[in-house]
Structure formats: C-alpha cells, structure tokens
Amino acid sequence: MTGSGPQATELAELRRLVEERTADLQRVKAEYDNYRKRVRRDRLAVREIAVANVLRALLPVLDAVDRACAHEPLTPGLEDIADSLREQIGALGVTSFGEVGDPFDPACHDALAHHASPDRDHLVCSAVLRSGYRLGDHLLRPAHVEVAGPAPPTRNAHEGDRGVRRSADGGARPFPIAARKRRRSPKPS
C-alpha cells in the first residue's frame, strides 16, 4: 500500500517538530530560571547596598550619642536613646571595631598619628579617635586611630628622592622640580 509511506514520513515529521518544540521550551524555561535567579540576586544586592547607605548615614548620629554619653551626665532619656540606637543597629548586623592594643590593619584603620615606640616590633593602635563599623564582611567606616610602633626607616639622601623638592615639614612634594616650569615676570617696556 502506498498510503503507509506518506503517513510514515508525516509521522516522522511530526515527531521531529515535537522534539524541536520540546527543546525550544526547555531552553526558554532554563533562560527564565536563570533570569529569576539573577533578579533575586540583584534584589538582594540592592537591598544590601541600601541598608549599608542608611547605616552609613546613621553613624554620625551614633557618634554624637556616644560623645554625649561620654561627656554629659546620663539622664534616663539619653540612656534610653543610646541603648535603643545601639540595639537597633546591632540587630541589623553592624559591629564596631577599633580597640586600644589592636594590631594596626591599614584595610580597616586610618592612622592619623604615629608614635615611635622602640619597645614594639609592629604597629599597634594606641588610641582610638573614632570607632570603625562593619556590616557583616563589608566595611562601613574605618576606625581613626593613633598607632605606636617601630620608627619608620630613615631615608638616605642619595636614595631615589633626587629631583623632588622637600616641603617645610620634611615630606616630599608630589611634583618633581624638573617638571615645574618657572614663571618669569614680564620685562617692563
């Protein structure tokens, strides 16, 4: 019978189309799943950034409350405000750092002063001028500290500083002397 030949080819064509459409649907489903995961990840990242920005804006308020608690007699109202603020910020995962005696870490400390101490072999925070804060692993604000430790190595006048003009305090200026052009005043006519 000649009818079975065209039916077989038609059936094979339909199977090929079903397999092709199934593969297309699987591809679209995989793309959609990846899109959903990416959107969820982006939303979490935006949320973390927003929380970090709000917390950074609140850190000066926390500093002001801490200064008030340190310099003013604690009234019940001030104590309630300070405790509530610390509790709420702590509940969000914010931790403070920067204690006297901590090893100096330039990644999370800003050294505002260095005191030479011959009895130390590494830099240590000797005073905390402003606490630092972290949100999880993210640094919200570095701690401002004074450090004590070995004196910095002395510089030899012949080591690579030629052509750099010294400032009055002994530090090198950022521009080499050779790169600066001198201005000449116009000659009177």
mmCIF file with all atom_site columns, C-alpha atoms in Angstrom, residues 2-161:
data_model
loop_
_atom_site.group_PDB
_atom_site.id
_atom_site.type_symbol
_atom_site.label_atom_id
_atom_site.label_alt_id
_atom_site.label_comp_id
_atom_site.label_asym_id
_atom_site.label_entity_id
_atom_site.label_seq_id
_atom_site.pdbx_PDB_ins_code
_atom_site.Cartn_x
_atom_site.Cartn_y
_atom_site.Cartn_z
_atom_site.occupancy
_atom_site.B_iso_or_equiv
_atom_site.pdbx_formal_charge
_atom_site.auth_seq_id
_atom_site.auth_comp_id
_atom_site.auth_asym_id
_atom_site.auth_atom_id
_atom_site.pdbx_PDB_model_num
ATOM 1   C CA . THR A 1 2   ? 1.214  3.383  -0.958 1.00 0.00 ? 2   THR A CA 1
ATOM 2   C CA . GLY A 1 3   ? -0.662 5.161  1.876  1.00 0.00 ? 3   GLY A CA 1
ATOM 3   C CA . SER A 1 4   ? 1.686  3.911  4.555  1.00 0.00 ? 4   SER A CA 1
ATOM 4   C CA . GLY A 1 5   ? 4.717  5.678  3.020  1.00 0.00 ? 5   GLY A CA 1
ATOM 5   C CA . PRO A 1 6   ? 3.319  9.214  3.196  1.00 0.00 ? 6   PRO A CA 1
ATOM 6   C CA . GLN A 1 7   ? 1.846  8.565  6.644  1.00 0.00 ? 7   GLN A CA 1
ATOM 7   C CA . ALA A 1 8   ? 5.218  7.353  7.947  1.00 0.00 ? 8   ALA A CA 1
ATOM 8   C CA . THR A 1 9   ? 7.016  10.423 6.643  1.00 0.00 ? 9   THR A CA 1
ATOM 9   C CA . GLU A 1 10  ? 4.270  12.657 8.024  1.00 0.00 ? 10  GLU A CA 1
ATOM 10  C CA . LEU A 1 11  ? 4.543  10.926 11.415 1.00 0.00 ? 11  LEU A CA 1
ATOM 11  C CA . ALA A 1 12  ? 8.337  11.270 11.390 1.00 0.00 ? 12  ALA A CA 1
ATOM 12  C CA . GLU A 1 13  ? 7.983  14.972 10.527 1.00 0.00 ? 13  GLU A CA 1
ATOM 13  C CA . LEU A 1 14  ? 5.529  15.474 13.412 1.00 0.00 ? 14  LEU A CA 1
ATOM 14  C CA . ARG A 1 15  ? 7.899  13.712 15.858 1.00 0.00 ? 15  ARG A CA 1
ATOM 15  C CA . ARG A 1 16  ? 10.772 15.905 14.684 1.00 0.00 ? 16  ARG A CA 1
ATOM 16  C CA . LEU A 1 17  ? 8.636  19.032 15.216 1.00 0.00 ? 17  LEU A CA 1
ATOM 17  C CA . VAL A 1 18  ? 7.549  17.867 18.699 1.00 0.00 ? 18  VAL A CA 1
ATOM 18  C CA . GLU A 1 19  ? 11.192 17.197 19.679 1.00 0.00 ? 19  GLU A CA 1
ATOM 19  C CA . GLU A 1 20  ? 12.252 20.583 18.287 1.00 0.00 ? 20  GLU A CA 1
ATOM 20  C CA . ARG A 1 21  ? 9.472  22.428 20.146 1.00 0.00 ? 21  ARG A CA 1
ATOM 21  C CA . THR A 1 22  ? 10.249 20.496 23.344 1.00 0.00 ? 22  THR A CA 1
ATOM 22  C CA . ALA A 1 23  ? 13.923 21.510 23.090 1.00 0.00 ? 23  ALA A CA 1
ATOM 23  C CA . ASP A 1 24  ? 12.856 25.143 22.488 1.00 0.00 ? 24  ASP A CA 1
ATOM 24  C CA . LEU A 1 25  ? 10.599 25.047 25.562 1.00 0.00 ? 25  LEU A CA 1
ATOM 25  C CA . GLN A 1 26  ? 13.369 23.550 27.698 1.00 0.00 ? 26  GLN A CA 1
ATOM 26  C CA . ARG A 1 27  ? 15.759 26.268 26.524 1.00 0.00 ? 27  ARG A CA 1
ATOM 27  C CA . VAL A 1 28  ? 13.214 29.023 27.288 1.00 0.00 ? 28  VAL A CA 1
ATOM 28  C CA . LYS A 1 29  ? 12.489 27.505 30.713 1.00 0.00 ? 29  LYS A CA 1
ATOM 29  C CA . ALA A 1 30  ? 16.222 27.386 31.541 1.00 0.00 ? 30  ALA A CA 1
ATOM 30  C CA . GLU A 1 31  ? 16.626 31.023 30.446 1.00 0.00 ? 31  GLU A CA 1
ATOM 31  C CA . TYR A 1 32  ? 13.658 32.049 32.589 1.00 0.00 ? 32  TYR A CA 1
ATOM 32  C CA . ASP A 1 33  ? 15.028 30.160 35.623 1.00 0.00 ? 33  ASP A CA 1
ATOM 33  C CA . ASN A 1 34  ? 18.386 31.906 35.186 1.00 0.00 ? 34  ASN A CA 1
ATOM 34  C CA . TYR A 1 35  ? 16.605 35.258 34.858 1.00 0.00 ? 35  TYR A CA 1
ATOM 35  C CA . ARG A 1 36  ? 14.655 34.655 38.092 1.00 0.00 ? 36  ARG A CA 1
ATOM 36  C CA . LYS A 1 37  ? 17.864 33.733 39.953 1.00 0.00 ? 37  LYS A CA 1
ATOM 37  C CA . ARG A 1 38  ? 19.659 36.812 38.582 1.00 0.00 ? 38  ARG A CA 1
ATOM 38  C CA . VAL A 1 39  ? 16.767 39.116 39.580 1.00 0.00 ? 39  VAL A CA 1
ATOM 39  C CA . ARG A 1 40  ? 16.679 37.613 43.088 1.00 0.00 ? 40  ARG A CA 1
ATOM 40  C CA . ARG A 1 41  ? 20.452 38.053 43.432 1.00 0.00 ? 41  ARG A CA 1
ATOM 41  C CA . ASP A 1 42  ? 20.246 41.654 42.137 1.00 0.00 ? 42  ASP A CA 1
ATOM 42  C CA . ARG A 1 43  ? 17.424 42.482 44.559 1.00 0.00 ? 43  ARG A CA 1
ATOM 43  C CA . LEU A 1 44  ? 19.471 41.172 47.487 1.00 0.00 ? 44  LEU A CA 1
ATOM 44  C CA . ALA A 1 45  ? 22.488 43.195 46.332 1.00 0.00 ? 45  ALA A CA 1
ATOM 45  C CA . VAL A 1 46  ? 20.403 46.373 46.019 1.00 0.00 ? 46  VAL A CA 1
ATOM 46  C CA . ARG A 1 47  ? 18.924 45.741 49.468 1.00 0.00 ? 47  ARG A CA 1
ATOM 47  C CA . GLU A 1 48  ? 22.390 45.295 50.995 1.00 0.00 ? 48  GLU A CA 1
ATOM 48  C CA . ILE A 1 49  ? 23.606 48.498 49.345 1.00 0.00 ? 49  ILE A CA 1
ATOM 49  C CA . ALA A 1 50  ? 20.532 50.420 50.548 1.00 0.00 ? 50  ALA A CA 1
ATOM 50  C CA . VAL A 1 51  ? 20.925 49.148 54.116 1.00 0.00 ? 51  VAL A CA 1
ATOM 51  C CA . ALA A 1 52  ? 24.643 49.995 54.088 1.00 0.00 ? 52  ALA A CA 1
ATOM 52  C CA . ASN A 1 53  ? 23.917 53.526 52.815 1.00 0.00 ? 53  ASN A CA 1
ATOM 53  C CA . VAL A 1 54  ? 21.287 54.142 55.501 1.00 0.00 ? 54  VAL A CA 1
ATOM 54  C CA . LEU A 1 55  ? 23.608 52.810 58.192 1.00 0.00 ? 55  LEU A CA 1
ATOM 55  C CA . ARG A 1 56  ? 26.499 54.981 56.957 1.00 0.00 ? 56  ARG A CA 1
ATOM 56  C CA . ALA A 1 57  ? 24.188 57.981 57.249 1.00 0.00 ? 57  ALA A CA 1
ATOM 57  C CA . LEU A 1 58  ? 23.313 56.994 60.839 1.00 0.00 ? 58  LEU A CA 1
ATOM 58  C CA . LEU A 1 59  ? 26.928 56.591 62.005 1.00 0.00 ? 59  LEU A CA 1
ATOM 59  C CA . PRO A 1 60  ? 27.389 60.325 62.733 1.00 0.00 ? 60  PRO A CA 1
ATOM 60  C CA . VAL A 1 61  ? 24.238 60.161 64.882 1.00 0.00 ? 61  VAL A CA 1
ATOM 61  C CA . LEU A 1 62  ? 25.687 57.200 66.774 1.00 0.00 ? 62  LEU A CA 1
ATOM 62  C CA . ASP A 1 63  ? 28.954 59.138 67.202 1.00 0.00 ? 63  ASP A CA 1
ATOM 63  C CA . ALA A 1 64  ? 27.067 62.152 68.572 1.00 0.00 ? 64  ALA A CA 1
ATOM 64  C CA . VAL A 1 65  ? 25.146 59.972 71.040 1.00 0.00 ? 65  VAL A CA 1
ATOM 65  C CA . ASP A 1 66  ? 28.386 58.291 72.158 1.00 0.00 ? 66  ASP A CA 1
ATOM 66  C CA . ARG A 1 67  ? 30.054 61.686 72.670 1.00 0.00 ? 67  ARG A CA 1
ATOM 67  C CA . ALA A 1 68  ? 27.046 62.934 74.617 1.00 0.00 ? 68  ALA A CA 1
ATOM 68  C CA . CYS A 1 69  ? 27.114 59.823 76.829 1.00 0.00 ? 69  CYS A CA 1
ATOM 69  C CA . ALA A 1 70  ? 30.850 60.258 77.425 1.00 0.00 ? 70  ALA A CA 1
ATOM 70  C CA . HIS A 1 71  ? 30.716 63.971 78.279 1.00 0.00 ? 71  HIS A CA 1
ATOM 71  C CA . GLU A 1 72  ? 27.292 64.527 79.814 1.00 0.00 ? 72  GLU A CA 1
ATOM 72  C CA . PRO A 1 73  ? 25.688 63.041 82.886 1.00 0.00 ? 73  PRO A CA 1
ATOM 73  C CA . LEU A 1 74  ? 23.475 60.156 81.772 1.00 0.00 ? 74  LEU A CA 1
ATOM 74  C CA . THR A 1 75  ? 19.840 61.065 82.076 1.00 0.00 ? 75  THR A CA 1
ATOM 75  C CA . PRO A 1 76  ? 17.279 58.284 81.714 1.00 0.00 ? 76  PRO A CA 1
ATOM 76  C CA . GLY A 1 77  ? 16.181 59.722 78.353 1.00 0.00 ? 77  GLY A CA 1
ATOM 77  C CA . LEU A 1 78  ? 19.707 59.898 76.923 1.00 0.00 ? 78  LEU A CA 1
ATOM 78  C CA . GLU A 1 79  ? 20.456 56.416 78.200 1.00 0.00 ? 79  GLU A CA 1
ATOM 79  C CA . ASP A 1 80  ? 17.264 55.050 76.570 1.00 0.00 ? 80  ASP A CA 1
ATOM 80  C CA . ILE A 1 81  ? 18.111 56.711 73.260 1.00 0.00 ? 81  ILE A CA 1
ATOM 81  C CA . ALA A 1 82  ? 21.683 55.395 73.301 1.00 0.00 ? 82  ALA A CA 1
ATOM 82  C CA . ASP A 1 83  ? 20.638 51.854 74.246 1.00 0.00 ? 83  ASP A CA 1
ATOM 83  C CA . SER A 1 84  ? 17.836 51.759 71.678 1.00 0.00 ? 84  SER A CA 1
ATOM 84  C CA . LEU A 1 85  ? 20.062 53.073 68.884 1.00 0.00 ? 85  LEU A CA 1
ATOM 85  C CA . ARG A 1 86  ? 22.853 50.600 69.661 1.00 0.00 ? 86  ARG A CA 1
ATOM 86  C CA . GLU A 1 87  ? 20.360 47.730 69.938 1.00 0.00 ? 87  GLU A CA 1
ATOM 87  C CA . GLN A 1 88  ? 18.676 48.501 66.607 1.00 0.00 ? 88  GLN A CA 1
ATOM 88  C CA . ILE A 1 89  ? 21.945 48.980 64.746 1.00 0.00 ? 89  ILE A CA 1
ATOM 89  C CA . GLY A 1 90  ? 23.306 45.786 66.296 1.00 0.00 ? 90  GLY A CA 1
ATOM 90  C CA . ALA A 1 91  ? 20.153 43.904 65.263 1.00 0.00 ? 91  ALA A CA 1
ATOM 91  C CA . LEU A 1 92  ? 20.909 44.852 61.655 1.00 0.00 ? 92  LEU A CA 1
ATOM 92  C CA . GLY A 1 93  ? 24.318 43.176 61.946 1.00 0.00 ? 93  GLY A CA 1
ATOM 93  C CA . VAL A 1 94  ? 26.516 46.224 62.490 1.00 0.00 ? 94  VAL A CA 1
ATOM 94  C CA . THR A 1 95  ? 29.565 45.679 64.672 1.00 0.00 ? 95  THR A CA 1
ATOM 95  C CA . SER A 1 96  ? 32.028 48.252 65.890 1.00 0.00 ? 96  SER A CA 1
ATOM 96  C CA . PHE A 1 97  ? 35.765 47.729 65.986 1.00 0.00 ? 97  PHE A CA 1
ATOM 97  C CA . GLY A 1 98  ? 38.875 49.593 66.957 1.00 0.00 ? 98  GLY A CA 1
ATOM 98  C CA . GLU A 1 99  ? 40.237 48.995 70.434 1.00 0.00 ? 99  GLU A CA 1
ATOM 99  C CA . VAL A 1 100 ? 43.441 50.160 72.062 1.00 0.00 ? 100 VAL A CA 1
ATOM 100 C CA . GLY A 1 101 ? 46.001 47.386 71.647 1.00 0.00 ? 101 GLY A CA 1
ATOM 101 C CA . ASP A 1 102 ? 44.580 46.014 68.381 1.00 0.00 ? 102 ASP A CA 1
ATOM 102 C CA . PRO A 1 103 ? 47.198 45.326 65.713 1.00 0.00 ? 103 PRO A CA 1
ATOM 103 C CA . PHE A 1 104 ? 47.115 48.060 63.087 1.00 0.00 ? 104 PHE A CA 1
ATOM 104 C CA . ASP A 1 105 ? 45.463 46.933 59.848 1.00 0.00 ? 105 ASP A CA 1
ATOM 105 C CA . PRO A 1 106 ? 45.503 49.546 57.050 1.00 0.00 ? 106 PRO A CA 1
ATOM 106 C CA . ALA A 1 107 ? 42.496 47.843 55.448 1.00 0.00 ? 107 ALA A CA 1
ATOM 107 C CA . CYS A 1 108 ? 40.235 48.843 58.341 1.00 0.00 ? 108 CYS A CA 1
ATOM 108 C CA . HIS A 1 109 ? 42.155 51.521 60.283 1.00 0.00 ? 109 HIS A CA 1
ATOM 109 C CA . ASP A 1 110 ? 43.067 55.061 59.277 1.00 0.00 ? 110 ASP A CA 1
ATOM 110 C CA . ALA A 1 111 ? 46.224 56.040 61.149 1.00 0.00 ? 111 ALA A CA 1
ATOM 111 C CA . LEU A 1 112 ? 46.078 59.742 61.949 1.00 0.00 ? 112 LEU A CA 1
ATOM 112 C CA . ALA A 1 113 ? 49.257 59.824 64.040 1.00 0.00 ? 113 ALA A CA 1
ATOM 113 C CA . HIS A 1 114 ? 52.299 57.593 64.508 1.00 0.00 ? 114 HIS A CA 1
ATOM 114 C CA . HIS A 1 115 ? 54.275 57.496 67.730 1.00 0.00 ? 115 HIS A CA 1
ATOM 115 C CA . ALA A 1 116 ? 57.663 55.807 67.635 1.00 0.00 ? 116 ALA A CA 1
ATOM 116 C CA . SER A 1 117 ? 57.953 53.170 70.324 1.00 0.00 ? 117 SER A CA 1
ATOM 117 C CA . PRO A 1 118 ? 61.259 51.293 70.402 1.00 0.00 ? 118 PRO A CA 1
ATOM 118 C CA . ASP A 1 119 ? 59.817 48.503 72.567 1.00 0.00 ? 119 ASP A CA 1
ATOM 119 C CA . ARG A 1 120 ? 57.301 47.470 69.866 1.00 0.00 ? 120 ARG A CA 1
ATOM 120 C CA . ASP A 1 121 ? 58.135 45.357 66.837 1.00 0.00 ? 121 ASP A CA 1
ATOM 121 C CA . HIS A 1 122 ? 54.848 46.009 64.955 1.00 0.00 ? 122 HIS A CA 1
ATOM 122 C CA . LEU A 1 123 ? 52.244 48.768 64.739 1.00 0.00 ? 123 LEU A CA 1
ATOM 123 C CA . VAL A 1 124 ? 49.525 48.726 67.405 1.00 0.00 ? 124 VAL A CA 1
ATOM 124 C CA . CYS A 1 125 ? 46.540 51.040 67.909 1.00 0.00 ? 125 CYS A CA 1
ATOM 125 C CA . SER A 1 126 ? 47.491 53.249 70.858 1.00 0.00 ? 126 SER A CA 1
ATOM 126 C CA . ALA A 1 127 ? 44.370 55.440 70.832 1.00 0.00 ? 127 ALA A CA 1
ATOM 127 C CA . VAL A 1 128 ? 41.001 55.203 69.106 1.00 0.00 ? 128 VAL A CA 1
ATOM 128 C CA . LEU A 1 129 ? 39.782 58.597 67.944 1.00 0.00 ? 129 LEU A CA 1
ATOM 129 C CA . ARG A 1 130 ? 36.669 57.296 66.168 1.00 0.00 ? 130 ARG A CA 1
ATOM 130 C CA . SER A 1 131 ? 35.316 53.752 66.109 1.00 0.00 ? 131 SER A CA 1
ATOM 131 C CA . GLY A 1 132 ? 35.011 51.852 62.871 1.00 0.00 ? 132 GLY A CA 1
ATOM 132 C CA . TYR A 1 133 ? 31.965 49.851 61.824 1.00 0.00 ? 133 TYR A CA 1
ATOM 133 C CA . ARG A 1 134 ? 31.312 46.758 59.740 1.00 0.00 ? 134 ARG A CA 1
ATOM 134 C CA . LEU A 1 135 ? 28.142 45.267 58.311 1.00 0.00 ? 135 LEU A CA 1
ATOM 135 C CA . GLY A 1 136 ? 28.963 41.596 58.016 1.00 0.00 ? 136 GLY A CA 1
ATOM 136 C CA . ASP A 1 137 ? 32.129 41.472 55.931 1.00 0.00 ? 137 ASP A CA 1
ATOM 137 C CA . HIS A 1 138 ? 31.583 44.950 54.461 1.00 0.00 ? 138 HIS A CA 1
ATOM 138 C CA . LEU A 1 139 ? 33.475 47.892 55.916 1.00 0.00 ? 139 LEU A CA 1
ATOM 139 C CA . LEU A 1 140 ? 31.085 50.776 56.573 1.00 0.00 ? 140 LEU A CA 1
ATOM 140 C CA . ARG A 1 141 ? 33.700 53.104 58.017 1.00 0.00 ? 141 ARG A CA 1
ATOM 141 C CA . PRO A 1 142 ? 37.344 52.629 59.012 1.00 0.00 ? 142 PRO A CA 1
ATOM 142 C CA . ALA A 1 143 ? 38.416 53.378 62.572 1.00 0.00 ? 143 ALA A CA 1
ATOM 143 C CA . HIS A 1 144 ? 40.509 56.520 63.077 1.00 0.00 ? 144 HIS A CA 1
ATOM 144 C CA . VAL A 1 145 ? 43.413 55.597 65.320 1.00 0.00 ? 145 VAL A CA 1
ATOM 145 C CA . GLU A 1 146 ? 46.782 56.673 66.579 1.00 0.00 ? 146 GLU A CA 1
ATOM 146 C CA . VAL A 1 147 ? 49.429 53.984 66.226 1.00 0.00 ? 147 VAL A CA 1
ATOM 147 C CA . ALA A 1 148 ? 52.561 53.182 68.157 1.00 0.00 ? 148 ALA A CA 1
ATOM 148 C CA . GLY A 1 149 ? 55.325 51.027 66.840 1.00 0.00 ? 149 GLY A CA 1
ATOM 149 C CA . PRO A 1 150 ? 58.805 50.962 65.418 1.00 0.00 ? 150 PRO A CA 1
ATOM 150 C CA . ALA A 1 151 ? 60.065 54.157 63.875 1.00 0.00 ? 151 ALA A CA 1
ATOM 151 C CA . PRO A 1 152 ? 59.767 54.281 60.093 1.00 0.00 ? 152 PRO A CA 1
ATOM 152 C CA . PRO A 1 153 ? 63.024 53.528 58.269 1.00 0.00 ? 153 PRO A CA 1
ATOM 153 C CA . THR A 1 154 ? 65.204 56.583 57.773 1.00 0.00 ? 154 THR A CA 1
ATOM 154 C CA . ARG A 1 155 ? 65.743 57.724 54.211 1.00 0.00 ? 155 ARG A CA 1
ATOM 155 C CA . ASN A 1 156 ? 69.150 58.245 52.757 1.00 0.00 ? 156 ASN A CA 1
ATOM 156 C CA . ALA A 1 157 ? 69.554 61.480 50.819 1.00 0.00 ? 157 ALA A CA 1
ATOM 157 C CA . HIS A 1 158 ? 71.007 59.511 47.889 1.00 0.00 ? 158 HIS A CA 1
ATOM 158 C CA . GLU A 1 159 ? 68.115 57.037 47.548 1.00 0.00 ? 159 GLU A CA 1
ATOM 159 C CA . GLY A 1 160 ? 65.778 57.862 44.698 1.00 0.00 ? 160 GLY A CA 1
ATOM 160 C CA . ASP A 1 161 ? 64.483 61.183 46.037 1.00 0.00 ? 161 ASP A CA 1
#
